[in-house]
Short mmCIF file of C-alpha atoms in Angstrom, two decimals:
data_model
loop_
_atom_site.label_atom_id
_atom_site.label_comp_id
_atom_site.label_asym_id
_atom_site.label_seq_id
_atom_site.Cartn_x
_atom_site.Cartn_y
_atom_site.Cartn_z
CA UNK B 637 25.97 -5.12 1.49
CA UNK B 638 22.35 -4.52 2.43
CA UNK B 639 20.30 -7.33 2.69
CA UNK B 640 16.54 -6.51 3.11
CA UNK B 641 16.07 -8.70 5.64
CA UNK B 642 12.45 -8.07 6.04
CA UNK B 643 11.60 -9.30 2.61
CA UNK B 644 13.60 -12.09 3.04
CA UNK B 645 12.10 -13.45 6.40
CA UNK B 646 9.01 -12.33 4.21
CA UNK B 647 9.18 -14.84 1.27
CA UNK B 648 10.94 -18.03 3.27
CA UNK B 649 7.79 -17.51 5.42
CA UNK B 650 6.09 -17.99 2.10
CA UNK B 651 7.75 -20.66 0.76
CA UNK B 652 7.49 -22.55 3.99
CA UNK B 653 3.30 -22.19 3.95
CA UNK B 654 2.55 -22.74 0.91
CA UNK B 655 1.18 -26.44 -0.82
CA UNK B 656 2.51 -25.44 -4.25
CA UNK B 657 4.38 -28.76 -4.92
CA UNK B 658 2.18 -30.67 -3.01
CA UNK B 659 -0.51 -32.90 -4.89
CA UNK B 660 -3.99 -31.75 -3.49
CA UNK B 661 -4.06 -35.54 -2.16
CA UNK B 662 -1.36 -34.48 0.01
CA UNK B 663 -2.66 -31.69 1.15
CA UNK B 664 -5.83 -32.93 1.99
CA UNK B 665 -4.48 -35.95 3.60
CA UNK B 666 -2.50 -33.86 6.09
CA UNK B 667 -5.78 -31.46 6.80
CA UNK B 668 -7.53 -34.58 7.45
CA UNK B 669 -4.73 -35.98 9.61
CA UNK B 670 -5.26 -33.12 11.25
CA UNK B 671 -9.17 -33.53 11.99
CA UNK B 672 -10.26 -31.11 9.75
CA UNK B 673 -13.85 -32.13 7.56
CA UNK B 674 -12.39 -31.14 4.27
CA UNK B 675 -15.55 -31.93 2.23
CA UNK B 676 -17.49 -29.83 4.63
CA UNK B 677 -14.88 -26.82 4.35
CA UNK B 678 -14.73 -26.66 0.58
CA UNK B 679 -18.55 -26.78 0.60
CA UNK B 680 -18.64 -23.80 2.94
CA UNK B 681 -15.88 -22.41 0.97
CA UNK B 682 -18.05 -22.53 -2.58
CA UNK B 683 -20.81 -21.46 -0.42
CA UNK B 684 -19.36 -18.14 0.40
CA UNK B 685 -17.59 -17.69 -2.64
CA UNK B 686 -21.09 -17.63 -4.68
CA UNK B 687 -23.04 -15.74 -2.98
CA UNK B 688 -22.30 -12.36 -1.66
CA UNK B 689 -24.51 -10.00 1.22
CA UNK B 690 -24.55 -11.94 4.04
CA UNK B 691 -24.58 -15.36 1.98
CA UNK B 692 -27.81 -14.79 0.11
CA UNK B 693 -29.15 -16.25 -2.46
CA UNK B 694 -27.36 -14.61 -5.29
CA UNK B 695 -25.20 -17.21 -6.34
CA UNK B 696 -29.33 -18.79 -7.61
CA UNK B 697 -29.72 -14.94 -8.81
CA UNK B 698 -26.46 -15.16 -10.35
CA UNK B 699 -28.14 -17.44 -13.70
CA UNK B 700 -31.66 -15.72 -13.55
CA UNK B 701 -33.06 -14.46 -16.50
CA UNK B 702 -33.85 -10.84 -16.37
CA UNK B 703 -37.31 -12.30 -16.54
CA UNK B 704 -37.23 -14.47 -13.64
CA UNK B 705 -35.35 -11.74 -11.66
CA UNK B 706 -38.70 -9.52 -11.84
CA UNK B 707 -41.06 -12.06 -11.11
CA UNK B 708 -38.69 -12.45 -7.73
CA UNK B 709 -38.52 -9.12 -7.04
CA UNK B 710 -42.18 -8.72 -7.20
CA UNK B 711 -42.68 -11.77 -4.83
CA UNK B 712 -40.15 -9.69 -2.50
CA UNK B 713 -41.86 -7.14 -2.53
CA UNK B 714 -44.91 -8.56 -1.57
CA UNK B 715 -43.23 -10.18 1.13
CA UNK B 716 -42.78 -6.15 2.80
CA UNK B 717 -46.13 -5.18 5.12
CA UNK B 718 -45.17 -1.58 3.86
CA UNK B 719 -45.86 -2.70 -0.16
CA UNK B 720 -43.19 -1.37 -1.81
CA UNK B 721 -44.37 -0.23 -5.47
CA UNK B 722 -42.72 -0.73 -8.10
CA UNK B 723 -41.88 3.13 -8.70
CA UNK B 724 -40.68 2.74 -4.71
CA UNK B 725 -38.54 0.00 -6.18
CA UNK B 726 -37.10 1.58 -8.95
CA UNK B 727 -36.46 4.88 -7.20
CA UNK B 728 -34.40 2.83 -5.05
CA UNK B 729 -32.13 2.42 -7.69
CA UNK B 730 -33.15 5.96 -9.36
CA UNK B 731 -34.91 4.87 -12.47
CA UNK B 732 -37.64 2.44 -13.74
CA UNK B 733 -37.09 -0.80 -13.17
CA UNK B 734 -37.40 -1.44 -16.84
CA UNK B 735 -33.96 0.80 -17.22
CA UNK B 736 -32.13 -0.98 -14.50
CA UNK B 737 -29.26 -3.63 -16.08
CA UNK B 738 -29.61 -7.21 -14.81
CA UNK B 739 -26.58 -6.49 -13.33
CA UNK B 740 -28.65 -3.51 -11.15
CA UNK B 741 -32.23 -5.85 -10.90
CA UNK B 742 -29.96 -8.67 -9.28
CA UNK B 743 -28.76 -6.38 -7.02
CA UNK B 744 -32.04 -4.41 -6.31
CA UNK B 745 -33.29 -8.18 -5.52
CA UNK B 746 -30.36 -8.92 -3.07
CA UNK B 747 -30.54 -5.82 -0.60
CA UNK B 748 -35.09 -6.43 -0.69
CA UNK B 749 -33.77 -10.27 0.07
CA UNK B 750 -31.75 -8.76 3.27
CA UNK B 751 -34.12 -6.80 4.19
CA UNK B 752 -36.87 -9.04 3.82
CA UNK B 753 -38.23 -10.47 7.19
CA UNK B 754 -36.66 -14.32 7.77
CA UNK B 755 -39.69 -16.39 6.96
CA UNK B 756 -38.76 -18.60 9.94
CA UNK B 757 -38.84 -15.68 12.15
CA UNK B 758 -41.87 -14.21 10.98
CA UNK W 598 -22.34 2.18 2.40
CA UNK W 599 -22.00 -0.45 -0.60
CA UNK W 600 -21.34 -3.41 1.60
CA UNK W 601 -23.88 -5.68 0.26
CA UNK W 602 -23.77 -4.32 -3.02
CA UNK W 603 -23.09 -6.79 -5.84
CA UNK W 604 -19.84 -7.02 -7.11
CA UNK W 605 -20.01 -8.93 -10.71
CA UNK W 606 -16.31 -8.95 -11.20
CA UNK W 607 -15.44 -10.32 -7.78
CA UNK W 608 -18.28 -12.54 -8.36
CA UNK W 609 -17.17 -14.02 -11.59
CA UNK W 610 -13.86 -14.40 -10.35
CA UNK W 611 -14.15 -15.95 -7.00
CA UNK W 612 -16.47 -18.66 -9.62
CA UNK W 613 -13.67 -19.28 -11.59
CA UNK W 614 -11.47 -20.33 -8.53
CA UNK W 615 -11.71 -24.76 -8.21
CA UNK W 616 -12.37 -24.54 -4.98
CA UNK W 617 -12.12 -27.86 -4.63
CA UNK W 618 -8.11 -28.03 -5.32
CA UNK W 619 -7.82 -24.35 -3.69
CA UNK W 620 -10.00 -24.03 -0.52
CA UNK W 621 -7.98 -27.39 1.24
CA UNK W 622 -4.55 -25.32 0.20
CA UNK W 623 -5.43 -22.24 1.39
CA UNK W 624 -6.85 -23.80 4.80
CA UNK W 625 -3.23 -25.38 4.68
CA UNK W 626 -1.54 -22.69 3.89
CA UNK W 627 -3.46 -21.00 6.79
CA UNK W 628 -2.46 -23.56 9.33
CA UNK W 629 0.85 -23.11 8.60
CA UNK W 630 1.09 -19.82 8.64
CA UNK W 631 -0.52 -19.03 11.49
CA UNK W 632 1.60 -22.57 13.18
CA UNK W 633 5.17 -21.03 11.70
CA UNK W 634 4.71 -17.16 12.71
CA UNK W 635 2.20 -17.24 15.74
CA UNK W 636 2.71 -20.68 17.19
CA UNK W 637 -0.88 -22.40 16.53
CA UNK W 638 -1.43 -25.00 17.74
CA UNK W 639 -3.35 -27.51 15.48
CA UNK W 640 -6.62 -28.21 17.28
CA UNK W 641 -6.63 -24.52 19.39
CA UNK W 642 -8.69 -21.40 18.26
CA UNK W 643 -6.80 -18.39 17.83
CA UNK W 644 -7.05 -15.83 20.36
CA UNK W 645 -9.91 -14.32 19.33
CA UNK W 646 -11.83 -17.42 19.92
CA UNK W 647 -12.41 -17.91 15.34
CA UNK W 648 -11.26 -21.27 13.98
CA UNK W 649 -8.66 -21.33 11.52
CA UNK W 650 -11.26 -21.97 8.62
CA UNK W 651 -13.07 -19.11 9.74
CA UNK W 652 -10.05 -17.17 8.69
CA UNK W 653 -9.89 -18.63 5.50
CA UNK W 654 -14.02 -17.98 5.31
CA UNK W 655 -14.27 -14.73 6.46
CA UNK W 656 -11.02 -13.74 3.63
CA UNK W 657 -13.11 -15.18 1.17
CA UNK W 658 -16.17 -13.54 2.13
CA UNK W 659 -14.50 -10.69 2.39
CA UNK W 660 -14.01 -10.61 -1.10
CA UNK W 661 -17.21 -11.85 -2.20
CA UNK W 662 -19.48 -9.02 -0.26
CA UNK W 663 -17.11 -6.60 -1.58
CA UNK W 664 -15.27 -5.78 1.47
CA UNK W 665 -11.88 -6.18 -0.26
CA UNK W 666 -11.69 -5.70 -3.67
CA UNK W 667 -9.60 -7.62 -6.52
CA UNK W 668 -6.79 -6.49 -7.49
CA UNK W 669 -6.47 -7.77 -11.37
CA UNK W 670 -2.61 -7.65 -11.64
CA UNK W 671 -3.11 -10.60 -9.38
CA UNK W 672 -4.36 -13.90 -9.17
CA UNK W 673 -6.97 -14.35 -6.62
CA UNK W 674 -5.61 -16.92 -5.17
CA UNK W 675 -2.50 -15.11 -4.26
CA UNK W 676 -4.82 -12.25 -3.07
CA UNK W 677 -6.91 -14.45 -0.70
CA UNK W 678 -3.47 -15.58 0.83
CA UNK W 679 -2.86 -12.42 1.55
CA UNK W 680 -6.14 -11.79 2.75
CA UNK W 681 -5.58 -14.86 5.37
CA UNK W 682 -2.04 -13.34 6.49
CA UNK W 683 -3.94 -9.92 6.97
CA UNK W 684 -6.53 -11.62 8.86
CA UNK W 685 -3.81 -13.40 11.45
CA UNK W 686 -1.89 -10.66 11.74
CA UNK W 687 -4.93 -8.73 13.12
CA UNK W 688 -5.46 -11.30 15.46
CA UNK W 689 -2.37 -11.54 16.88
CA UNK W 690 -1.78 -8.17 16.70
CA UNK W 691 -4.60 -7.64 18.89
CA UNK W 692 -3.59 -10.50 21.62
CA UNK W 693 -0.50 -8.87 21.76
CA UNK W 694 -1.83 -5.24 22.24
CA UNK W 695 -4.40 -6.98 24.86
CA UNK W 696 -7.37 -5.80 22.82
CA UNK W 697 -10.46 -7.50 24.18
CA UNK W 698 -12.69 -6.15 21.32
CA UNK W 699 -14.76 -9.10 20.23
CA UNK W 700 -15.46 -7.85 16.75
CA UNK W 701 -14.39 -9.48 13.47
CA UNK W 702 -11.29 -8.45 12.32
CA UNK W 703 -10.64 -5.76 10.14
CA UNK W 704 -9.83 -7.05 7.18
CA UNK W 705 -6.80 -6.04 4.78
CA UNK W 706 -4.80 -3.23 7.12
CA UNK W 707 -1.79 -2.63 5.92
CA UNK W 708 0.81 -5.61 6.73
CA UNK W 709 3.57 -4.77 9.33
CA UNK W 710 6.26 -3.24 7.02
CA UNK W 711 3.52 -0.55 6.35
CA UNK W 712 1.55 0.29 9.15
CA UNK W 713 4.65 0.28 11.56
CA UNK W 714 6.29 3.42 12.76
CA UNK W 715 10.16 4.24 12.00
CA UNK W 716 10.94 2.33 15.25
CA UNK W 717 8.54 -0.14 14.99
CA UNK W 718 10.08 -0.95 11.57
CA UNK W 719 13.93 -0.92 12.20
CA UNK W 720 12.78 -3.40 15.01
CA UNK W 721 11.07 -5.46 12.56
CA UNK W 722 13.94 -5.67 10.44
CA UNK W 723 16.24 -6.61 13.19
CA UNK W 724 13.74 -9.48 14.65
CA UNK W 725 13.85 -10.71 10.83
CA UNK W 726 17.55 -10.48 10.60
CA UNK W 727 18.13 -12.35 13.47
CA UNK W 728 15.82 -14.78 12.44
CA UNK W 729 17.53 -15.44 9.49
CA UNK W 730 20.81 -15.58 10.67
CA UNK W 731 19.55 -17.81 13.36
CA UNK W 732 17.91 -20.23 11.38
CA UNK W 733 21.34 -19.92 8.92
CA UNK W 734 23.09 -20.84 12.00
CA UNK W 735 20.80 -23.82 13.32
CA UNK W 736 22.49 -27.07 13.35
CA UNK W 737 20.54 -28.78 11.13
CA UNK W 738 20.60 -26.37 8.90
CA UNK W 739 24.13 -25.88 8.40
CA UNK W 740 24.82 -29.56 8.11
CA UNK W 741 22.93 -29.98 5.33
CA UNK W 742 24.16 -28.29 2.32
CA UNK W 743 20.36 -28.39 0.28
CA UNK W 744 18.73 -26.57 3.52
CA UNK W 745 21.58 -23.95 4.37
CA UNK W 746 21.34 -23.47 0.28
CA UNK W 747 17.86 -23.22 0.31
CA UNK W 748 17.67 -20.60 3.44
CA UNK W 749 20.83 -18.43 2.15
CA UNK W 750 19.42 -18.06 -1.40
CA UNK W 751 15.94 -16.57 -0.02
CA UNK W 752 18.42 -14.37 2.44
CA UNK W 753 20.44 -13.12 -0.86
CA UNK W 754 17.05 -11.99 -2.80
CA UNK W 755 15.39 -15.08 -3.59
CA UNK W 756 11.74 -14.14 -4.46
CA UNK W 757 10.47 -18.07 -5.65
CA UNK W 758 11.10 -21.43 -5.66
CA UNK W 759 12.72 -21.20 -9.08
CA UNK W 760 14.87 -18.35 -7.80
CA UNK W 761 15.95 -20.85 -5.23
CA UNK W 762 16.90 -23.31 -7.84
CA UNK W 763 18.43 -20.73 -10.26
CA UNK W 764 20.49 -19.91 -6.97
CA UNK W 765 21.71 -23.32 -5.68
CA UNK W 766 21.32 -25.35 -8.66
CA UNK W 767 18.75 -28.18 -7.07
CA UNK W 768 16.00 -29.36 -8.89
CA UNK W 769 12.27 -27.04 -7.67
CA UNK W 770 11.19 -30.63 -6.96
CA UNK W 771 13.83 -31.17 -4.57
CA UNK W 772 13.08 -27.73 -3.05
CA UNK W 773 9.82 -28.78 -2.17
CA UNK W 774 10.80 -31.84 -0.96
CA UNK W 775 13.20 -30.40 1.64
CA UNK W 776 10.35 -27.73 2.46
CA UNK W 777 8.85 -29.53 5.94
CA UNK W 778 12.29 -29.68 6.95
CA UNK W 779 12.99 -25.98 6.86
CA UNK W 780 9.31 -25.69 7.96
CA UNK W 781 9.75 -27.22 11.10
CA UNK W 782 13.40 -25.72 11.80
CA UNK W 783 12.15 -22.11 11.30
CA UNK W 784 8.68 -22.59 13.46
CA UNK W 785 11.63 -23.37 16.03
CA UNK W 786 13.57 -20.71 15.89
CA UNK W 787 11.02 -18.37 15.63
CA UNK W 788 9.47 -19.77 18.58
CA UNK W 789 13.09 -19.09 20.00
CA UNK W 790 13.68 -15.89 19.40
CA UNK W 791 10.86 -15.04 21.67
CA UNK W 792 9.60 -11.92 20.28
CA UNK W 793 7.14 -9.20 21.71
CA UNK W 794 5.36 -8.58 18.76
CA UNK W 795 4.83 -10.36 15.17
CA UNK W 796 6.50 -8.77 12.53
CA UNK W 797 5.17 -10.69 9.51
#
């Protein structure tokens, strides 16, 4: 008989760590026992779960319109000493900006945003 | 480098998660894990100086900006558990190398049964064995018929809780119930078997 141990040790481990089973009222209860601020984690938590980059601002970019995405991207780039144009822009993303997908505009708007001098540095 | 590019899919899933039931189980489920097969100590950092919600932060994040990527034949929640074992292991793995590098973790190397070499492996499997048998053998354990079941039917193959009760007949309720009692057996006798290296 061969047991694979390994796997075995594996899933108890598992077993043992997880809350499945548990009410969420447990589980907080016990993280709170144990002096953790579990409103303040879960709002860190949704924090970094909507926004991506270095914890942006996507997860607000996230329900822009593509109309409201250009308007901010034009305010971002006006935000650059250097002036980006708009063809400097778009060939950042190697087409017009009117070809670019939401998808590609909200993502054009995230690395300018990360780039972009902090305003309370600058 | 497409670190900070966006990642719509990750994105749409991470916003489907309720955080607000998940994020408090997967800090739990960190705390445990990182209690059962490191020896945490609640109210410590871990070696590397992070708290352990920055573990369960930084596996999120890891996701979100990309870094790891989704894999859809699983849930995400299962993924970011595995994320948060990946994460501990690092750490620990690099206290016990005596790596002073200060940097974040890298994320998602390959977990021990993996990355090891041959040797490192068969050692791996014998630390495991032993810890199985051992916690099989613990007093505790074997008087009580539910927690010997519950330990011998994830040694014979047992891969979930309803394995567990397909295998010893209890009620999954009563599995869970007896859980902290395993729990704090095994932390025990892993802390008792005194090993060199982690091998989870």
């Amino acid at each position: 008989m061969s047991k694979n141990y390994q796997k075995a040790a594996e899933r108890l481990n598992q077993f043992l760590a997880d809350t499945e089973g548990e009410s969420r009222d447990e589980v907080t209860r016990e993280l709170r026992a144990a002096g953790v601020h579990v409103e303040w984690f879960v709002a860190d938590i949704k924090r970094i779960a909507g926004v991506r980059g270095g914890f942006s601002r996507v997860g607000r970019f996230a329900n822009k319109t593509r109309e409201e995405i250009l308007k901010l991207l034009e305010e971002c780039q006006a935000g650059f000493s250097s002036g980006l144009s708009e063809g400097g822009l778009a060939a950042r993303e190697g087409g017009g900006l009117d070809q670019l997908s939401d998808e590609q505009l909200r993502s054009l708007l995230e690395k300018l945003e990360a780039e972009r001098p902090s305003d309370s540095r600058d | 480098m497409s670190g900070n590019a966006i990642d719509e899919e990750a994105l749409g899933k991470l916003s489907a998660v309720d955080w607000d039931d998940a994020a408090p189980r997967l800090l739990e489920f960190a705390r445990r894990w990182a209690a059962n097969l490191y020896g945490w100590r609640s109210g410590t950092t871990l070696p590397n100086g992070m708290g352990i919600e920055d573990v369960v932060k930084d596996a999120v994040s890891a996701f979100a900006t990309g870094g790891r990527k989704f894999n859809p034949r699983f849930e995400v929640v299962i993924q970011l558990k595995g994320a948060i074992r990946s994460i501990l292991w690092k750490i620990y793995r690099k206290k016990a190398d005596e790596l002073t590098s200060t940097e974040s973790p890298a994320f998602f190397d390959m977990q021990v049964d993996e990355a090891l070499d041959p040797a490192a492996k068969v050692a791996g499997d014998d630390f495991c064995r032993r810890f199985i048998e051992r916690l099989a053998a613990d007093d505790k354990i074997k008087r009580s018929p539910e927690l010997l079941g519950i330990v011998e039917a994830y040694a014979d193959g047992a891969e979930s809780v309803e394995d567990v009760a397909e295998k010893t007949g209890f009620p999954v309720k009563r599995i869970y119930e007896l859980r902290r009692n395993v729990r704090e057996i095994a932390a025990r006798v892993l802390e008792s078997l005194n090993r060199k290296e982690t091998v989870l």
